[in-house]
Amino acid sequence: MIARILTPVAALALTVGSAAAEYKLTILHTNDFHSRFEPINKYDSTCDAEDQAEGKCFGGTARLVTAIAEARVRAENTILVDGGDQFQGSLFYTYYKGKAAAEFMTKLGYDGMTVGNHEFDDGPEVLRGFMDAVGFPVLMSNADVSGEPALADVLKKSTVIERGGGKIGLIGLTPEDTHELASPGKNVHFSDPVAAVQAEVDRLTAEGVNKIVVLSHSGYGVDQRVAAETTGVDVIVGGHSNTYLSNSSDKAVGPYPTVVNGVQIVQAYAYGKFLGELNVSFDDAGHVVSATGEPLIMDAAVSEDAATLDRIAELAQPLDEIRNKVVAEAAEPIEGSRDVCRVQECQMGNLVADAMLDRVKDQGVTIAIANSGGIRASLDAGEVTMGEVLTILPFQNTLSTFEIDGETLVEALENGVSQVEDVKGRFPQVSGLKFSWDSSAAPNAGRVQEVLVAEGDGFVPVDPARTYFVVTNDYVRNGGDGYAMFEGDDKNAYDFGPDLADVLAEYLAAQGPYTPYTDGRISQVK
């Protein structure tokens, strides 16, 4: 529950009569960058030369270099922090893993970041390599890593940095369900965020640190809970939910900052499209007396640093042959945004699920289930390049086929709609079946109302006792996004099919100019 919102007027009122010893700090922040070193278009995909020439592109590291330098000049004291998920999302990560992120974050001068779930996509070893390559602290408070050799005694829960004579405590926070979202391995054990943050706050305050900033890759909802249920936190810099907060845009989810229990919560959407800038004043006791700001849009009005552009172009050379290859054509834009695909049937979800099913239907597979979290971008009309396909499906997942009974199929769909309120990636996009669900029912307690499976030229009710042959990706088949019911060696499974991005590219190519559609295969009854 949002306890109070500190408007600019209220912030001004708080500053009247304040002590002259106020400490001013500008917090510059990013989150969910997902290796978008190059500019993006309005679909959050790679911006082509035509859009670039017309000034229709956003973000890119070269713009951030300029914007951060300008922000540092106009501020008294600044820190630059990140809310996690620098990894994954483009060919730069596929090819370089964390090396490119480490290089550019070092150039930008970050002071700290939290571990996002995607920092674990390639296991603790790749995360450790990234940590060794950067000179700033990478933090995670709500996990026990003592049993993981790559991270033990290296990955810290919190740190203290000094700026302009003030000490600032930084605490990291990672999704509690990261074991379902990525590949941290069996030696990393995650825990409740509230208790973890409070423990670090208490330790830091005992050391005399009275300005506390939590770097949280846990989502806007969890950030509000952490703020409400802890004491001593001043600011939460968020991530994970790709939330746009603003005081001026009607597209914003909430105000910037959102204030809960006196804690200033900020987040700056994703992909480098915005640079967050929060200006905070503290009194001598470390209490926030004012907090104002706004995410700054990284559009064509922000100039691109030439040296950074040259370096990005150099790193892109090995990637260009792959990503510039035209593989298909889209007759119309294809909607694949997370705000749509994680809560309902969407055009990109239908395309991906249809492509999966088409690839293996001659094996007797009749149902496809795709997790929406695996779909990372929309697509504009016109030529489709392999680079765009890899932006949509960047995770190098392979097709997995397996057998389950109808009862388990319904259980899987229940899991899929169990966290819609939090816009989680487990929401299922499907092919070869239809289902309806009721949002008023409790999660995993009968939300799924009706399930129909394809048979002949029509659909029939699912048979709980019948065995169905299903295709998904290897991540979901092995329990990712809560689909634990798909795990196990008892399902006649084959987990080593073709790469999902290749499947999509070949399916699109076979369609001619592809026309996106929805057909009511997923419906919400309330």
Short mmCIF file of N, CA, C and O in Angstrom, two decimals, residues 54-119:
data_model
loop_
_atom_site.label_atom_id
_atom_site.label_comp_id
_atom_site.label_asym_id
_atom_site.label_seq_id
_atom_site.Cartn_x
_atom_site.Cartn_y
_atom_site.Cartn_z
N GLU A 54 16.25 9.08 -39.27
CA GLU A 54 15.07 9.92 -39.04
C GLU A 54 14.92 10.33 -37.58
O GLU A 54 13.93 10.95 -37.20
N GLY A 55 15.89 9.98 -36.75
CA GLY A 55 15.85 10.37 -35.35
C GLY A 55 14.81 9.65 -34.52
O GLY A 55 14.29 10.21 -33.54
N LYS A 56 14.50 8.41 -34.89
CA LYS A 56 13.44 7.66 -34.22
C LYS A 56 13.99 6.62 -33.23
O LYS A 56 13.24 5.76 -32.76
N CYS A 57 15.27 6.70 -32.92
CA CYS A 57 15.89 5.69 -32.06
C CYS A 57 16.03 6.20 -30.62
O CYS A 57 16.04 7.40 -30.36
N PHE A 58 16.17 5.26 -29.71
CA PHE A 58 16.31 5.57 -28.28
C PHE A 58 17.50 4.79 -27.71
O PHE A 58 17.85 3.72 -28.20
N GLY A 59 18.04 5.32 -26.63
CA GLY A 59 18.99 4.56 -25.86
C GLY A 59 20.32 4.32 -26.56
O GLY A 59 20.73 5.07 -27.45
N GLY A 60 20.98 3.25 -26.14
CA GLY A 60 22.31 2.95 -26.62
C GLY A 60 23.34 3.51 -25.66
O GLY A 60 23.17 4.58 -25.06
N THR A 61 24.44 2.78 -25.50
CA THR A 61 25.47 3.18 -24.54
C THR A 61 26.09 4.54 -24.89
O THR A 61 26.44 5.32 -24.00
N ALA A 62 26.21 4.84 -26.18
CA ALA A 62 26.82 6.12 -26.57
C ALA A 62 26.01 7.31 -26.09
O ALA A 62 26.57 8.36 -25.75
N ARG A 63 24.68 7.18 -26.05
CA ARG A 63 23.85 8.26 -25.49
C ARG A 63 24.00 8.32 -23.97
O ARG A 63 24.01 9.41 -23.38
N LEU A 64 24.07 7.17 -23.33
CA LEU A 64 24.22 7.16 -21.88
C LEU A 64 25.52 7.82 -21.45
O LEU A 64 25.57 8.51 -20.43
N VAL A 65 26.59 7.63 -22.22
CA VAL A 65 27.87 8.28 -21.91
C VAL A 65 27.66 9.79 -21.84
O VAL A 65 28.11 10.46 -20.89
N THR A 66 26.98 10.35 -22.82
CA THR A 66 26.74 11.79 -22.86
C THR A 66 25.83 12.25 -21.72
O THR A 66 26.13 13.21 -21.01
N ALA A 67 24.72 11.55 -21.54
CA ALA A 67 23.74 11.97 -20.54
C ALA A 67 24.29 11.88 -19.12
O ALA A 67 24.03 12.76 -18.28
N ILE A 68 25.05 10.85 -18.84
CA ILE A 68 25.61 10.69 -17.49
C ILE A 68 26.66 11.76 -17.23
O ILE A 68 26.72 12.34 -16.13
N ALA A 69 27.49 12.05 -18.23
CA ALA A 69 28.49 13.11 -18.06
C ALA A 69 27.82 14.46 -17.78
O ALA A 69 28.27 15.21 -16.91
N GLU A 70 26.76 14.76 -18.51
CA GLU A 70 26.05 16.03 -18.29
C GLU A 70 25.39 16.08 -16.92
O GLU A 70 25.39 17.11 -16.25
N ALA A 71 24.84 14.95 -16.48
CA ALA A 71 24.19 14.91 -15.16
C ALA A 71 25.20 15.11 -14.04
O ALA A 71 24.91 15.78 -13.04
N ARG A 72 26.38 14.55 -14.22
CA ARG A 72 27.41 14.70 -13.19
C ARG A 72 27.87 16.15 -13.07
O ARG A 72 28.19 16.63 -11.97
N VAL A 73 27.88 16.87 -14.16
CA VAL A 73 28.30 18.27 -14.14
C VAL A 73 27.30 19.13 -13.36
O VAL A 73 27.70 20.02 -12.59
N ARG A 74 26.01 18.87 -13.53
CA ARG A 74 25.01 19.74 -12.90
C ARG A 74 24.69 19.33 -11.46
O ARG A 74 23.91 20.02 -10.79
N ALA A 75 25.23 18.24 -10.97
CA ALA A 75 24.91 17.77 -9.62
C ALA A 75 26.07 18.01 -8.66
O ALA A 75 27.22 18.13 -9.06
N GLU A 76 25.73 18.08 -7.38
CA GLU A 76 26.74 18.30 -6.34
C GLU A 76 27.50 17.02 -6.04
O GLU A 76 28.72 16.96 -6.06
N ASN A 77 26.75 15.97 -5.73
CA ASN A 77 27.33 14.64 -5.50
C ASN A 77 26.50 13.64 -6.30
O ASN A 77 25.27 13.70 -6.27
N THR A 78 27.16 12.73 -6.99
CA THR A 78 26.41 11.75 -7.77
C THR A 78 26.92 10.34 -7.51
O THR A 78 28.10 10.13 -7.20
N ILE A 79 25.99 9.39 -7.63
CA ILE A 79 26.37 7.99 -7.76
C ILE A 79 25.61 7.43 -8.96
O ILE A 79 24.53 7.91 -9.31
N LEU A 80 26.21 6.43 -9.60
CA LEU A 80 25.58 5.76 -10.73
C LEU A 80 25.44 4.29 -10.38
O LEU A 80 26.44 3.61 -10.10
N VAL A 81 24.19 3.79 -10.36
CA VAL A 81 23.93 2.42 -9.93
C VAL A 81 22.99 1.73 -10.91
O VAL A 81 22.30 2.38 -11.71
N ASP A 82 22.95 0.41 -10.82
CA ASP A 82 22.13 -0.37 -11.74
C ASP A 82 21.29 -1.39 -10.97
O ASP A 82 21.78 -2.02 -10.03
N GLY A 83 20.03 -1.54 -11.42
CA GLY A 83 19.09 -2.43 -10.77
C GLY A 83 19.08 -3.85 -11.31
O GLY A 83 18.11 -4.59 -11.09
N GLY A 84 20.13 -4.27 -12.01
CA GLY A 84 20.25 -5.67 -12.43
C GLY A 84 19.77 -5.96 -13.83
O GLY A 84 19.09 -5.16 -14.47
N ASP A 85 20.12 -7.14 -14.31
CA ASP A 85 19.83 -7.64 -15.67
C ASP A 85 20.56 -6.83 -16.74
O ASP A 85 19.97 -6.37 -17.72
N GLN A 86 21.84 -6.68 -16.58
CA GLN A 86 22.68 -6.20 -17.66
C GLN A 86 22.85 -7.30 -18.71
O GLN A 86 23.02 -7.03 -19.89
N PHE A 87 22.82 -8.57 -18.28
CA PHE A 87 23.06 -9.70 -19.16
C PHE A 87 21.83 -9.99 -20.03
O PHE A 87 20.71 -9.63 -19.68
N GLN A 88 22.09 -10.69 -21.14
CA GLN A 88 21.06 -11.30 -22.00
C GLN A 88 20.24 -10.27 -22.76
O GLN A 88 19.96 -9.20 -22.27
N GLY A 89 19.85 -10.63 -23.99
CA GLY A 89 18.93 -9.77 -24.72
C GLY A 89 19.35 -9.37 -26.11
O GLY A 89 18.54 -8.83 -26.87
N SER A 90 20.61 -9.59 -26.47
CA SER A 90 21.05 -9.28 -27.82
C SER A 90 22.21 -10.19 -28.19
O SER A 90 22.76 -10.91 -27.35
N LEU A 91 22.62 -10.13 -29.45
CA LEU A 91 23.76 -10.94 -29.90
C LEU A 91 25.04 -10.56 -29.18
O LEU A 91 25.97 -11.37 -29.09
N PHE A 92 25.13 -9.33 -28.66
CA PHE A 92 26.32 -8.94 -27.92
C PHE A 92 26.50 -9.85 -26.71
O PHE A 92 27.63 -10.22 -26.37
N TYR A 93 25.42 -10.19 -26.04
CA TYR A 93 25.57 -11.11 -24.91
C TYR A 93 25.81 -12.53 -25.39
O TYR A 93 26.65 -13.25 -24.84
N THR A 94 25.08 -12.95 -26.42
CA THR A 94 25.27 -14.31 -26.93
C THR A 94 26.73 -14.55 -27.30
O THR A 94 27.28 -15.63 -27.02
N TYR A 95 27.36 -13.55 -27.89
CA TYR A 95 28.73 -13.70 -28.38
C TYR A 95 29.78 -13.42 -27.31
O TYR A 95 30.74 -14.16 -27.16
N TYR A 96 29.59 -12.34 -26.54
CA TYR A 96 30.61 -11.91 -25.59
C TYR A 96 30.31 -12.28 -24.14
O TYR A 96 31.14 -12.04 -23.27
N LYS A 97 29.12 -12.81 -23.88
CA LYS A 97 28.68 -13.06 -22.50
C LYS A 97 28.80 -11.75 -21.71
O LYS A 97 28.34 -10.72 -22.16
N GLY A 98 29.41 -11.74 -20.54
CA GLY A 98 29.41 -10.52 -19.74
C GLY A 98 30.56 -9.57 -20.03
O GLY A 98 30.66 -8.51 -19.39
N LYS A 99 31.41 -9.88 -20.99
CA LYS A 99 32.60 -9.07 -21.21
C LYS A 99 32.27 -7.68 -21.74
O LYS A 99 32.88 -6.68 -21.33
N ALA A 100 31.33 -7.59 -22.67
CA ALA A 100 30.96 -6.27 -23.20
C ALA A 100 30.30 -5.42 -22.14
O ALA A 100 30.57 -4.21 -22.03
N ALA A 101 29.43 -6.03 -21.34
CA ALA A 101 28.78 -5.29 -20.26
C ALA A 101 29.81 -4.75 -19.28
O ALA A 101 29.73 -3.61 -18.83
N ALA A 102 30.79 -5.57 -18.93
CA ALA A 102 31.83 -5.15 -17.99
C ALA A 102 32.61 -3.96 -18.55
O ALA A 102 32.91 -2.99 -17.84
N GLU A 103 32.94 -4.03 -19.84
CA GLU A 103 33.71 -2.95 -20.45
C GLU A 103 32.94 -1.63 -20.43
O GLU A 103 33.49 -0.58 -20.04
N PHE A 104 31.68 -1.67 -20.85
CA PHE A 104 30.94 -0.41 -20.96
C PHE A 104 30.48 0.11 -19.60
O PHE A 104 30.42 1.33 -19.40
N MET A 105 30.17 -0.76 -18.67
CA MET A 105 29.81 -0.28 -17.33
C MET A 105 31.01 0.36 -16.65
O MET A 105 30.87 1.35 -15.91
N THR A 106 32.19 -0.17 -16.90
CA THR A 106 33.40 0.44 -16.37
C THR A 106 33.63 1.81 -16.99
O THR A 106 33.96 2.79 -16.31
N LYS A 107 33.41 1.92 -18.30
CA LYS A 107 33.56 3.21 -18.98
C LYS A 107 32.59 4.25 -18.43
O LYS A 107 32.94 5.42 -18.25
N LEU A 108 31.36 3.82 -18.15
CA LEU A 108 30.34 4.73 -17.64
C LEU A 108 30.58 5.11 -16.19
O LEU A 108 30.03 6.10 -15.71
N GLY A 109 31.37 4.34 -15.48
CA GLY A 109 31.72 4.68 -14.10
C GLY A 109 30.68 4.31 -13.07
O GLY A 109 30.38 5.10 -12.16
N TYR A 110 30.12 3.11 -13.19
CA TYR A 110 29.13 2.67 -12.20
C TYR A 110 29.77 2.52 -10.82
O TYR A 110 30.94 2.14 -10.70
N ASP A 111 28.97 2.81 -9.80
CA ASP A 111 29.42 2.67 -8.42
C ASP A 111 28.93 1.38 -7.77
O ASP A 111 29.40 1.02 -6.70
N GLY A 112 27.97 0.71 -8.40
CA GLY A 112 27.47 -0.54 -7.85
C GLY A 112 26.27 -1.03 -8.61
O GLY A 112 25.61 -0.27 -9.33
N MET A 113 25.99 -2.33 -8.49
CA MET A 113 24.79 -2.91 -9.11
C MET A 113 24.36 -4.11 -8.28
O MET A 113 25.15 -4.68 -7.51
N THR A 114 23.11 -4.48 -8.45
CA THR A 114 22.64 -5.71 -7.85
C THR A 114 22.63 -6.81 -8.90
O THR A 114 22.65 -6.54 -10.11
N VAL A 115 22.63 -8.03 -8.45
CA VAL A 115 22.55 -9.18 -9.34
C VAL A 115 21.10 -9.35 -9.79
O VAL A 115 20.20 -9.45 -8.97
N GLY A 116 20.87 -9.35 -11.09
CA GLY A 116 19.56 -9.68 -11.63
C GLY A 116 19.48 -11.17 -11.90
O GLY A 116 20.50 -11.86 -11.95
N ASN A 117 18.28 -11.68 -12.09
CA ASN A 117 18.16 -13.12 -12.36
C ASN A 117 18.91 -13.52 -13.64
O ASN A 117 19.50 -14.60 -13.71
N HIS A 118 18.94 -12.63 -14.65
CA HIS A 118 19.61 -12.99 -15.90
C HIS A 118 21.13 -13.01 -15.76
O HIS A 118 21.81 -13.58 -16.63
N GLU A 119 21.66 -12.44 -14.70
CA GLU A 119 23.09 -12.58 -14.46
C GLU A 119 23.46 -14.03 -14.16
O GLU A 119 24.65 -14.39 -14.17
#
